[in-house]
Amino acid sequence: MGFVLGAIIYARSKERLAHGEKEAERLLKEGLSAAGLRERDLEEMPANEKRKVEIARAIWSRTTVSQGWIAERLKIRNAANVSLALHRSKGSLAELPVALQEFVKMQENAA
């Protein structure tokens, strides 16, 4: 009985992770579009660039992906840098493109 229950929990965990990654990819795509960025632009930008950080915040707050996943996809050196950037960047959205401001607000309201 315990083995079966464990197998079910494991299978559901894998499904949840796969769903989280799919949702994270969707949010990444929408966030980049709202920010007027392409994935290839991310390499050239500082890790703590405000648009990157706000996209990271949306993904972190709405999905089950790790900060390591976010770091890899947004070209932020590592998970610790994602954590630090999220912690330090709370503030005004005024300097962000209007479309990204709307994206961020929509994600905050959905969370």
mmCIF file of C-alpha atoms in Angstrom:
data_model
loop_
_atom_site.group_PDB
_atom_site.id
_atom_site.type_symbol
_atom_site.label_atom_id
_atom_site.label_comp_id
_atom_site.label_asym_id
_atom_site.label_seq_id
_atom_site.Cartn_x
_atom_site.Cartn_y
_atom_site.Cartn_z
ATOM 1 C CA MET A 1 0.000 0.000 0.000
ATOM 2 C CA GLY A 2 2.772 2.455 0.925
ATOM 3 C CA PHE A 3 4.615 1.752 -2.327
ATOM 4 C CA VAL A 4 1.501 2.447 -4.414
ATOM 5 C CA LEU A 5 0.768 5.655 -2.525
ATOM 6 C CA GLY A 6 4.386 6.742 -2.932
ATOM 7 C CA ALA A 7 4.236 6.025 -6.670
ATOM 8 C CA ILE A 8 1.054 8.091 -7.010
ATOM 9 C CA ILE A 9 2.538 11.004 -5.082
ATOM 10 C CA TYR A 10 5.709 10.830 -7.187
ATOM 11 C CA ALA A 11 3.712 10.764 -10.436
ATOM 12 C CA ARG A 12 1.656 13.760 -9.331
ATOM 13 C CA SER A 13 4.823 15.603 -8.340
ATOM 14 C CA LYS A 14 6.284 15.012 -11.802
ATOM 15 C CA GLU A 15 3.034 16.232 -13.377
ATOM 16 C CA ARG A 16 3.043 19.328 -11.164
ATOM 17 C CA LEU A 17 6.655 20.101 -12.088
ATOM 18 C CA ALA A 18 5.942 19.649 -15.793
ATOM 19 C CA HIS A 19 2.907 21.923 -15.531
ATOM 20 C CA GLY A 20 4.961 24.488 -13.603
ATOM 21 C CA GLU A 21 7.637 24.508 -16.262
ATOM 22 C CA LYS A 22 5.058 24.904 -19.023
ATOM 23 C CA GLU A 23 3.476 27.826 -17.159
ATOM 24 C CA ALA A 24 6.925 29.340 -16.510
ATOM 25 C CA GLU A 25 7.750 29.164 -20.231
ATOM 26 C CA ARG A 26 4.459 30.911 -21.016
ATOM 27 C CA LEU A 27 5.140 33.653 -18.465
ATOM 28 C CA LEU A 28 8.697 34.048 -19.759
ATOM 29 C CA LYS A 29 7.455 34.496 -23.306
ATOM 30 C CA GLU A 30 4.728 36.965 -22.269
ATOM 31 C CA GLY A 31 7.083 38.869 -19.985
ATOM 32 C CA LEU A 32 9.777 39.210 -22.643
ATOM 33 C CA SER A 33 7.203 40.425 -25.141
ATOM 34 C CA ALA A 34 5.794 42.956 -22.668
ATOM 35 C CA ALA A 35 9.330 44.165 -21.899
ATOM 36 C CA GLY A 36 10.191 44.504 -25.579
ATOM 37 C CA LEU A 37 12.967 41.938 -25.220
ATOM 38 C CA ARG A 38 14.094 38.813 -27.031
ATOM 39 C CA GLU A 39 15.783 35.894 -25.324
ATOM 40 C CA ARG A 40 19.054 36.716 -27.061
ATOM 41 C CA ASP A 41 18.972 40.187 -25.445
ATOM 42 C CA LEU A 42 19.210 38.641 -21.965
ATOM 43 C CA GLU A 43 22.881 37.636 -22.274
ATOM 44 C CA GLU A 44 23.931 41.260 -22.752
ATOM 45 C CA MET A 45 21.956 42.636 -19.797
ATOM 46 C CA PRO A 46 23.062 42.855 -16.158
ATOM 47 C CA ALA A 47 21.619 40.189 -13.876
ATOM 48 C CA ASN A 48 19.773 42.776 -11.794
ATOM 49 C CA GLU A 49 18.248 44.680 -14.733
ATOM 50 C CA LYS A 50 14.735 45.725 -13.645
ATOM 51 C CA ARG A 51 12.864 44.111 -16.556
ATOM 52 C CA LYS A 52 14.606 40.777 -16.005
ATOM 53 C CA VAL A 53 13.912 40.898 -12.286
ATOM 54 C CA GLU A 54 10.209 41.635 -12.720
ATOM 55 C CA ILE A 55 9.837 38.761 -15.183
ATOM 56 C CA ALA A 56 11.677 36.541 -12.693
ATOM 57 C CA ARG A 57 9.316 37.698 -9.919
ATOM 58 C CA ALA A 58 6.253 36.811 -11.996
ATOM 59 C CA ILE A 59 7.630 33.345 -12.759
ATOM 60 C CA TRP A 60 8.736 32.727 -9.151
ATOM 61 C CA SER A 61 5.423 33.800 -7.637
ATOM 62 C CA ARG A 62 3.199 31.920 -10.094
ATOM 63 C CA THR A 63 4.990 28.620 -10.783
ATOM 64 C CA THR A 64 6.815 25.751 -9.143
ATOM 65 C CA VAL A 65 10.077 26.139 -11.065
ATOM 66 C CA SER A 66 13.279 26.627 -9.106
ATOM 67 C CA GLN A 67 15.299 29.807 -8.925
ATOM 68 C CA GLY A 68 17.999 27.836 -10.734
ATOM 69 C CA TRP A 69 15.596 27.354 -13.652
ATOM 70 C CA ILE A 70 14.809 31.075 -13.627
ATOM 71 C CA ALA A 71 18.525 31.953 -13.502
ATOM 72 C CA GLU A 72 19.253 29.735 -16.483
ATOM 73 C CA ARG A 73 16.371 30.998 -18.638
ATOM 74 C CA LEU A 74 16.803 34.702 -17.808
ATOM 75 C CA LYS A 75 20.618 34.567 -17.920
ATOM 76 C CA ILE A 76 21.021 35.561 -14.280
ATOM 77 C CA ARG A 77 24.235 33.957 -13.058
ATOM 78 C CA ASN A 78 22.750 31.523 -10.528
ATOM 79 C CA ALA A 79 19.865 30.866 -8.136
ATOM 80 C CA ALA A 80 21.460 32.936 -5.379
ATOM 81 C CA ASN A 81 21.560 35.949 -7.700
ATOM 82 C CA VAL A 82 17.873 35.465 -8.519
ATOM 83 C CA SER A 83 17.035 35.373 -4.829
ATOM 84 C CA LEU A 84 19.084 38.467 -4.119
ATOM 85 C CA ALA A 85 17.662 40.396 -7.072
ATOM 86 C CA LEU A 86 14.090 39.546 -6.043
ATOM 87 C CA HIS A 87 14.766 40.638 -2.484
ATOM 88 C CA ARG A 88 16.456 43.920 -3.409
ATOM 89 C CA SER A 89 14.254 45.098 -6.248
ATOM 90 C CA LYS A 90 10.914 45.829 -4.616
ATOM 91 C CA GLY A 91 9.949 49.304 -5.670
ATOM 92 C CA SER A 92 8.435 51.478 -8.319
ATOM 93 C CA LEU A 93 7.443 50.064 -11.666
ATOM 94 C CA ALA A 94 7.327 53.542 -13.200
ATOM 95 C CA GLU A 95 10.552 53.145 -15.193
ATOM 96 C CA LEU A 96 9.341 49.923 -16.832
ATOM 97 C CA PRO A 97 7.635 49.870 -20.246
ATOM 98 C CA VAL A 98 3.858 50.285 -19.859
ATOM 99 C CA ALA A 99 3.169 46.816 -21.280
ATOM 100 C CA LEU A 100 5.519 45.264 -18.698
ATOM 101 C CA GLN A 101 3.896 47.282 -15.897
ATOM 102 C CA GLU A 102 0.538 45.840 -16.957
ATOM 103 C CA PHE A 103 2.002 42.318 -17.154
ATOM 104 C CA VAL A 104 3.454 42.646 -13.633
ATOM 105 C CA LYS A 105 0.188 43.992 -12.190
ATOM 106 C CA MET A 106 -1.794 41.221 -13.875
ATOM 107 C CA GLN A 107 0.527 38.576 -12.355
ATOM 108 C CA GLU A 108 0.296 40.172 -8.897
ATOM 109 C CA ASN A 109 -3.508 40.155 -9.074
ATOM 110 C CA ALA A 110 -3.543 36.521 -10.206
ATOM 111 C CA ALA A 111 -1.286 35.310 -7.387
#
